């Protein structure tokens, strides 16, 4: 924490400033090259899926926004073959899960969906965008999580029994630093534990 | 394999070394100017003290902390790890000693082939296998770099200054003559010695720690293990509360649960981990 942050803490301005910092959906395009680096430098394959996590609002306008998002993704699926599904998790959050063998299309679709939410004034309902990676031979799973509230990425490598593989997270952070805007305060690296053993956070 | 050192670390070591040597030579010069060859004799007792410190310091330290020398039969895995690292560093295996202390710690006494690597029993409990190996590598690099000798020479003026200062205050409070002698002569001298050597000691200890971290990650080929060792010794726990369990309202104004306010209490561990991150990056992308 820098001196400036400390001053803001002491003045009682920090929480508000942090919580209202606007996320930039353009940050999501950082994943395009990150997919290449993950493969070329670290040997991680993508899992063929990425997801957007948000909390819904009980309003007609929000329902229309969701319809709009689905329409956009549906149009996209005809063009690129990216399939999508909606899913509600046990924590009460909604997910849009996208599947495609081309990571470029995943990034584009996630961006389209997030952009639509933000355009319609529901940017504050977006929680995270999650991109999955795996190393088959070592049975390691890792995720890049983009926090819309913090406007920054962080790595998340879950292990069985709610443990985090800190080595993997350290490696991902070290190598992708500079390519992705990474959250430097690790206390914000909140996990998204998968509901099922061996599942993804969005399952 | 030779231990590579980054240029800035080397530069800082050379600069500090030059500054310290200049200090020693300057003192000798001043003594010679004011008292002739006899003045140089005045420098002999402190030099003898420094020499004694270098020769007898290590064994005194070891017995002071009740370190017990161990061999392959006592601690096979520990010794095997040290063997492996020493071979990688191309140096003879140093002696290894264990201190029965629950607090996790490791240190090196002595230098070069006469060095002893000390670990507390708490250390092997607190760390995983490759984390422990990373810490041992760090200590081995201290031995290879002759850090305890270098540090003794550099910190000697600081330690003597401190001793003189305490003595001056002690003597000064007992008699008038003592007070005059202590205040006029010894006190300024000791303060000057401390003020002039403190920056060098600070810079050098930091530089050598970074150099040992760097050397250790070259020896083990695993900067991440050293980083996680440093962090677990520092009491660092990863965040394990699910983002979604923070509750809808608070999830959107996530503030870390505990927040430090003073920037200068930031532990140097983070700086060391930051450098290890650079190493990791170099290892993976070069």
PDB file of C-alpha atoms in Angstrom, chain A:
ATOM      1  CA  UNK A   1       0.000   0.000   0.000  1.00  0.00           C
ATOM      2  CA  UNK A   2       1.494   3.286  -1.079  1.00  0.00           C
ATOM      3  CA  UNK A   3       1.587   6.557   0.814  1.00  0.00           C
ATOM      4  CA  UNK A   4      -1.284   7.923  -1.255  1.00  0.00           C
ATOM      5  CA  UNK A   5      -3.483   4.953  -0.349  1.00  0.00           C
ATOM      6  CA  UNK A   6      -2.598   5.420   3.322  1.00  0.00           C
ATOM      7  CA  UNK A   7      -3.590   9.050   3.214  1.00  0.00           C
ATOM      8  CA  UNK A   8      -6.883   8.120   1.606  1.00  0.00           C
ATOM      9  CA  UNK A   9      -7.418   5.433   4.279  1.00  0.00           C
ATOM     10  CA  UNK A  10      -6.785   7.881   7.073  1.00  0.00           C
ATOM     11  CA  UNK A  11      -9.096  10.459   5.510  1.00  0.00           C
ATOM     12  CA  UNK A  12     -11.766   7.765   5.197  1.00  0.00           C
ATOM     13  CA  UNK A  13     -11.990   8.080   1.430  1.00  0.00           C
ATOM     14  CA  UNK A  14     -10.368   4.860   0.407  1.00  0.00           C
ATOM     15  CA  UNK A  15     -13.248   2.370   0.567  1.00  0.00           C
ATOM     16  CA  UNK A  16     -15.505   4.540  -1.519  1.00  0.00           C
ATOM     17  CA  UNK A  17     -12.837   5.332  -4.072  1.00  0.00           C
ATOM     18  CA  UNK A  18     -11.918   1.681  -4.363  1.00  0.00           C
ATOM     19  CA  UNK A  19     -15.489   0.489  -4.648  1.00  0.00           C
ATOM     20  CA  UNK A  20     -16.511   2.961  -7.298  1.00  0.00           C
ATOM     21  CA  UNK A  21     -13.455   2.646  -9.505  1.00  0.00           C
ATOM     22  CA  UNK A  22     -14.839   2.015 -12.975  1.00  0.00           C
ATOM     23  CA  UNK A  23     -13.898  -1.167 -14.746  1.00  0.00           C
ATOM     24  CA  UNK A  24     -12.908  -0.811 -18.355  1.00  0.00           C
ATOM     25  CA  UNK A  25     -14.317  -3.605 -20.552  1.00  0.00           C
ATOM     26  CA  UNK A  26     -11.382  -3.027 -22.896  1.00  0.00           C
ATOM     27  CA  UNK A  27      -9.218  -4.642 -20.188  1.00  0.00           C
ATOM     28  CA  UNK A  28     -10.817  -7.937 -21.232  1.00  0.00           C
ATOM     29  CA  UNK A  29      -8.952  -7.868 -24.539  1.00  0.00           C
ATOM     30  CA  UNK A  30      -5.739  -8.294 -22.538  1.00  0.00           C
ATOM     31  CA  UNK A  31      -6.716 -11.968 -22.337  1.00  0.00           C
ATOM     32  CA  UNK A  32      -6.183 -12.415 -26.105  1.00  0.00           C
ATOM     33  CA  UNK A  33      -2.413 -12.256 -25.766  1.00  0.00           C
ATOM     34  CA  UNK A  34      -2.508 -13.776 -22.279  1.00  0.00           C
ATOM     35  CA  UNK A  35      -3.908 -16.980 -23.824  1.00  0.00           C
ATOM     36  CA  UNK A  36      -0.857 -17.113 -26.111  1.00  0.00           C
ATOM     37  CA  UNK A  37       1.613 -16.444 -23.272  1.00  0.00           C
ATOM     38  CA  UNK A  38      -0.039 -19.064 -21.067  1.00  0.00           C
ATOM     39  CA  UNK A  39       0.431 -21.607 -23.834  1.00  0.00           C
ATOM     40  CA  UNK A  40       3.869 -20.586 -25.146  1.00  0.00           C
ATOM     41  CA  UNK A  41       5.714 -19.738 -21.907  1.00  0.00           C
ATOM     42  CA  UNK A  42       3.898 -21.791 -19.288  1.00  0.00           C
ATOM     43  CA  UNK A  43       2.457 -24.726 -21.229  1.00  0.00           C
ATOM     44  CA  UNK A  44      -1.142 -24.173 -20.127  1.00  0.00           C
ATOM     45  CA  UNK A  45      -4.004 -25.149 -22.437  1.00  0.00           C
ATOM     46  CA  UNK A  46      -7.255 -23.246 -22.197  1.00  0.00           C
ATOM     47  CA  UNK A  47     -10.239 -25.286 -21.009  1.00  0.00           C
ATOM     48  CA  UNK A  48     -12.366 -24.130 -23.942  1.00  0.00           C
ATOM     49  CA  UNK A  49     -14.618 -22.064 -21.739  1.00  0.00           C
ATOM     50  CA  UNK A  50     -14.875 -18.692 -20.047  1.00  0.00           C
ATOM     51  CA  UNK A  51     -17.641 -17.155 -17.993  1.00  0.00           C
ATOM     52  CA  UNK A  52     -19.158 -13.932 -16.784  1.00  0.00           C
ATOM     53  CA  UNK A  53     -20.493 -13.737 -13.232  1.00  0.00           C
ATOM     54  CA  UNK A  54     -23.116 -11.153 -12.242  1.00  0.00           C
ATOM     55  CA  UNK A  55     -25.923 -10.576  -9.775  1.00  0.00           C
ATOM     56  CA  UNK A  56     -29.337  -9.984 -11.234  1.00  0.00           C
ATOM     57  CA  UNK A  57     -31.813  -7.210 -10.547  1.00  0.00           C
ATOM     58  CA  UNK A  58     -35.516  -7.906 -10.226  1.00  0.00           C
ATOM     59  CA  UNK A  59     -36.631  -5.391 -12.825  1.00  0.00           C
ATOM     60  CA  UNK A  60     -38.147  -5.473 -16.290  1.00  0.00           C
ATOM     61  CA  UNK A  61     -35.315  -3.328 -17.599  1.00  0.00           C
ATOM     62  CA  UNK A  62     -32.712  -5.796 -16.345  1.00  0.00           C
ATOM     63  CA  UNK A  63     -34.664  -8.709 -17.840  1.00  0.00           C
ATOM     64  CA  UNK A  64     -34.632  -6.861 -21.163  1.00  0.00           C
ATOM     65  CA  UNK A  65     -30.891  -6.311 -20.835  1.00  0.00           C
ATOM     66  CA  UNK A  66     -30.413 -10.032 -20.279  1.00  0.00           C
ATOM     67  CA  UNK A  67     -32.534 -10.792 -23.351  1.00  0.00           C
ATOM     68  CA  UNK A  68     -30.384  -8.354 -25.297  1.00  0.00           C
ATOM     69  CA  UNK A  69     -27.188 -10.022 -24.079  1.00  0.00           C
ATOM     70  CA  UNK A  70     -28.549 -13.418 -25.070  1.00  0.00           C
ATOM     71  CA  UNK A  71     -29.544 -12.081 -28.498  1.00  0.00           C
ATOM     72  CA  UNK A  72     -26.030 -10.766 -29.039  1.00  0.00           C
ATOM     73  CA  UNK A  73     -24.441 -14.034 -27.964  1.00  0.00           C
ATOM     74  CA  UNK A  74     -26.905 -15.992 -30.081  1.00  0.00           C
ATOM     75  CA  UNK A  75     -25.991 -13.936 -33.144  1.00  0.00           C
ATOM     76  CA  UNK A  76     -22.340 -14.495 -32.299  1.00  0.00           C
ATOM     77  CA  UNK A  77     -22.786 -18.233 -31.958  1.00  0.00           C
ATOM     78  CA  UNK A  78     -24.059 -18.462 -35.534  1.00  0.00           C
ATOM     79  CA  UNK A  79     -20.988 -16.645 -36.756  1.00  0.00           C
ATOM     80  CA  UNK A  80     -18.197 -18.104 -34.621  1.00  0.00           C
ATOM     81  CA  UNK A  81     -19.730 -21.277 -33.181  1.00  0.00           C
ATOM     82  CA  UNK A  82     -19.369 -20.021 -29.596  1.00  0.00           C
ATOM     83  CA  UNK A  83     -22.055 -21.749 -27.550  1.00  0.00           C
ATOM     84  CA  UNK A  84     -23.434 -20.235 -24.361  1.00  0.00           C
ATOM     85  CA  UNK A  85     -25.617 -21.178 -21.426  1.00  0.00           C
ATOM     86  CA  UNK A  86     -27.094 -19.411 -18.417  1.00  0.00           C
ATOM     87  CA  UNK A  87     -26.658 -20.835 -14.981  1.00  0.00           C
ATOM     88  CA  UNK A  88     -27.436 -19.800 -11.389  1.00  0.00           C
ATOM     89  CA  UNK A  89     -24.951 -20.912  -8.733  1.00  0.00           C
ATOM     90  CA  UNK A  90     -25.466 -21.886  -5.094  1.00  0.00           C
ATOM     91  CA  UNK A  91     -24.337 -18.444  -3.939  1.00  0.00           C
ATOM     92  CA  UNK A  92     -27.189 -16.733  -5.765  1.00  0.00           C
ATOM     93  CA  UNK A  93     -25.066 -15.396  -8.586  1.00  0.00           C
ATOM     94  CA  UNK A  94     -25.829 -15.706 -12.286  1.00  0.00           C
ATOM     95  CA  UNK A  95     -23.349 -16.940 -14.849  1.00  0.00           C
ATOM     96  CA  UNK A  96     -23.112 -16.726 -18.593  1.00  0.00           C
ATOM     97  CA  UNK A  97     -20.853 -19.607 -19.612  1.00  0.00           C
ATOM     98  CA  UNK A  98     -19.291 -19.512 -23.069  1.00  0.00           C
ATOM     99  CA  UNK A  99     -17.688 -22.451 -24.816  1.00  0.00           C
ATOM    100  CA  UNK A 100     -15.439 -22.351 -27.844  1.00  0.00           C
ATOM    101  CA  UNK A 101     -12.233 -24.026 -28.909  1.00  0.00           C
ATOM    102  CA  UNK A 102     -10.878 -20.688 -30.135  1.00  0.00           C
ATOM    103  CA  UNK A 103      -9.904 -18.494 -27.150  1.00  0.00           C
ATOM    104  CA  UNK A 104     -10.058 -15.386 -29.342  1.00  0.00           C
ATOM    105  CA  UNK A 105     -13.815 -15.950 -29.811  1.00  0.00           C
ATOM    106  CA  UNK A 106     -14.249 -16.464 -26.052  1.00  0.00           C
ATOM    107  CA  UNK A 107     -12.636 -13.115 -25.314  1.00  0.00           C
ATOM    108  CA  UNK A 108     -14.719 -11.347 -27.960  1.00  0.00           C
ATOM    109  CA  UNK A 109     -17.970 -12.861 -26.674  1.00  0.00           C
ATOM    110  CA  UNK A 110     -17.197 -12.065 -23.030  1.00  0.00           C
ATOM    111  CA  UNK A 111     -16.409  -8.515 -24.059  1.00  0.00           C
ATOM    112  CA  UNK A 112     -19.655  -8.192 -26.055  1.00  0.00           C
ATOM    113  CA  UNK A 113     -21.713  -9.410 -23.112  1.00  0.00           C
ATOM    114  CA  UNK A 114     -19.916  -7.265 -20.516  1.00  0.00           C
ATOM    115  CA  UNK A 115     -20.090  -4.226 -22.762  1.00  0.00           C
ATOM    116  CA  UNK A 116     -23.855  -4.661 -23.152  1.00  0.00           C
ATOM    117  CA  UNK A 117     -24.337  -4.787 -19.358  1.00  0.00           C
ATOM    118  CA  UNK A 118     -22.248  -1.651 -18.940  1.00  0.00           C
ATOM    119  CA  UNK A 119     -23.960   0.202 -21.822  1.00  0.00           C
ATOM    120  CA  UNK A 120     -27.376  -0.451 -20.281  1.00  0.00           C
ATOM    121  CA  UNK A 121     -26.216   0.895 -16.922  1.00  0.00           C
ATOM    122  CA  UNK A 122     -25.736  -2.461 -15.178  1.00  0.00           C
ATOM    123  CA  UNK A 123     -21.951  -2.392 -15.021  1.00  0.00           C
ATOM    124  CA  UNK A 124     -22.115  -2.370 -11.222  1.00  0.00           C
ATOM    125  CA  UNK A 125     -23.907  -5.768 -11.288  1.00  0.00           C
ATOM    126  CA  UNK A 126     -20.928  -7.435 -12.956  1.00  0.00           C
ATOM    127  CA  UNK A 127     -18.749  -9.333 -10.506  1.00  0.00           C
ATOM    128  CA  UNK A 128     -16.063 -11.118 -12.500  1.00  0.00           C
ATOM    129  CA  UNK A 129     -15.024 -12.587 -15.810  1.00  0.00           C
ATOM    130  CA  UNK A 130     -13.303 -15.958 -15.404  1.00  0.00           C
ATOM    131  CA  UNK A 131     -10.972 -17.606 -17.916  1.00  0.00           C
ATOM    132  CA  UNK A 132      -9.976 -21.233 -17.381  1.00  0.00           C
ATOM    133  CA  UNK A 133      -6.655 -23.004 -18.039  1.00  0.00           C
ATOM    134  CA  UNK A 134      -5.299 -26.442 -17.348  1.00  0.00           C
ATOM    135  CA  UNK A 135      -2.191 -28.560 -17.550  1.00  0.00           C
ATOM    136  CA  UNK A 136      -3.310 -32.114 -18.242  1.00  0.00           C
ATOM    137  CA  UNK A 137      -0.088 -33.922 -17.418  1.00  0.00           C
ATOM    138  CA  UNK A 138       0.218 -32.282 -13.997  1.00  0.00           C
ATOM    139  CA  UNK A 139      -3.502 -32.190 -13.269  1.00  0.00           C
ATOM    140  CA  UNK A 140      -3.333 -28.475 -12.493  1.00  0.00           C
ATOM    141  CA  UNK A 141      -6.181 -26.028 -13.036  1.00  0.00           C
ATOM    142  CA  UNK A 142      -5.710 -22.292 -13.001  1.00  0.00           C
ATOM    143  CA  UNK A 143      -7.940 -19.309 -13.702  1.00  0.00           C
ATOM    144  CA  UNK A 144      -7.456 -15.698 -14.560  1.00  0.00           C
ATOM    145  CA  UNK A 145     -10.191 -13.744 -12.817  1.00  0.00           C
ATOM    146  CA  UNK A 146     -11.020 -10.203 -13.896  1.00  0.00           C
ATOM    147  CA  UNK A 147     -12.669  -8.231 -11.115  1.00  0.00           C
ATOM    148  CA  UNK A 148     -14.977  -5.578 -12.527  1.00  0.00           C
ATOM    149  CA  UNK A 149     -15.013  -3.774  -9.194  1.00  0.00           C
ATOM    150  CA  UNK A 150     -11.243  -3.536  -8.961  1.00  0.00           C
ATOM    151  CA  UNK A 151     -10.637  -3.235 -12.697  1.00  0.00           C
ATOM    152  CA  UNK A 152      -7.791  -5.738 -12.392  1.00  0.00           C
ATOM    153  CA  UNK A 153      -6.908  -9.375 -12.951  1.00  0.00           C
ATOM    154  CA  UNK A 154      -5.673 -11.956 -10.480  1.00  0.00           C
ATOM    155  CA  UNK A 155      -4.727 -15.633 -10.742  1.00  0.00           C
ATOM    156  CA  UNK A 156      -6.633 -18.357  -8.907  1.00  0.00           C
ATOM    157  CA  UNK A 157      -5.368 -21.951  -8.721  1.00  0.00           C
ATOM    158  CA  UNK A 158      -7.741 -24.085  -6.630  1.00  0.00           C
ATOM    159  CA  UNK A 159      -6.692 -27.428  -5.182  1.00  0.00           C
ATOM    160  CA  UNK A 160      -8.820 -30.027  -3.500  1.00  0.00           C
ATOM    161  CA  UNK A 161     -10.046 -29.118  -0.022  1.00  0.00           C
ATOM    162  CA  UNK A 162     -10.287 -25.333  -0.481  1.00  0.00           C
ATOM    163  CA  UNK A 163      -6.544 -24.933  -0.785  1.00  0.00           C
ATOM    164  CA  UNK A 164      -4.867 -22.591  -3.207  1.00  0.00           C
ATOM    165  CA  UNK A 165      -1.773 -23.584  -5.146  1.00  0.00           C
ATOM    166  CA  UNK A 166       0.299 -20.518  -4.346  1.00  0.00           C
ATOM    167  CA  UNK A 167       3.241 -21.617  -6.479  1.00  0.00           C
ATOM    168  CA  UNK A 168       1.081 -21.695  -9.577  1.00  0.00           C
ATOM    169  CA  UNK A 169      -0.465 -18.335  -8.724  1.00  0.00           C
ATOM    170  CA  UNK A 170       3.005 -16.871  -8.115  1.00  0.00           C
ATOM    171  CA  UNK A 171       4.208 -18.184 -11.466  1.00  0.00           C
ATOM    172  CA  UNK A 172       1.188 -16.860 -13.353  1.00  0.00           C
ATOM    173  CA  UNK A 173       1.493 -13.472 -11.695  1.00  0.00           C
ATOM    174  CA  UNK A 174       5.240 -13.258 -12.390  1.00  0.00           C
ATOM    175  CA  UNK A 175       4.994 -14.153 -16.044  1.00  0.00           C
ATOM    176  CA  UNK A 176       1.827 -12.248 -17.002  1.00  0.00           C
ATOM    177  CA  UNK A 177       2.738  -9.109 -15.050  1.00  0.00           C
ATOM    178  CA  UNK A 178       2.803  -6.162 -17.435  1.00  0.00           C
ATOM    179  CA  UNK A 179       0.677  -7.993 -19.976  1.00  0.00           C
ATOM    180  CA  UNK A 180      -2.424  -7.974 -17.786  1.00  0.00           C
ATOM    181  CA  UNK A 181      -3.242  -5.285 -15.239  1.00  0.00           C
ATOM    182  CA  UNK A 182      -2.759  -7.434 -12.133  1.00  0.00           C
ATOM    183  CA  UNK A 183      -4.212  -6.585  -8.725  1.00  0.00           C
ATOM    184  CA  UNK A 184      -1.176  -5.911  -6.537  1.00  0.00           C
ATOM    185  CA  UNK A 185      -2.966  -6.145  -3.197  1.00  0.00           C
ATOM    186  CA  UNK A 186      -3.242  -9.902  -2.752  1.00  0.00           C
ATOM    187  CA  UNK A 187      -5.907  -9.538  -0.085  1.00  0.00           C
ATOM    188  CA  UNK A 188      -8.262  -8.838  -2.986  1.00  0.00           C
ATOM    189  CA  UNK A 189      -7.436 -12.141  -4.651  1.00  0.00           C
ATOM    190  CA  UNK A 190     -10.753 -13.626  -3.539  1.00  0.00           C
ATOM    191  CA  UNK A 191     -11.247 -17.225  -4.613  1.00  0.00           C
ATOM    192  CA  UNK A 192     -14.296 -18.502  -6.473  1.00  0.00           C
ATOM    193  CA  UNK A 193     -14.408 -22.048  -5.135  1.00  0.00           C
ATOM    194  CA  UNK A 194     -15.985 -24.550  -7.531  1.00  0.00           C
ATOM    195  CA  UNK A 195     -19.182 -26.111  -6.173  1.00  0.00           C
ATOM    196  CA  UNK A 196     -18.187 -29.608  -7.197  1.00  0.00           C
ATOM    197  CA  UNK A 197     -14.936 -31.436  -6.899  1.00  0.00           C
ATOM    198  CA  UNK A 198     -13.087 -31.168 -10.185  1.00  0.00           C
ATOM    199  CA  UNK A 199     -15.592 -28.627 -11.486  1.00  0.00           C
ATOM    200  CA  UNK A 200     -15.089 -25.074 -12.647  1.00  0.00           C
ATOM    201  CA  UNK A 201     -16.188 -22.052 -10.591  1.00  0.00           C
ATOM    202  CA  UNK A 202     -19.053 -21.550 -13.056  1.00  0.00           C
ATOM    203  CA  UNK A 203     -20.353 -25.136 -12.869  1.00  0.00           C
TER     204      UNK A 203
END
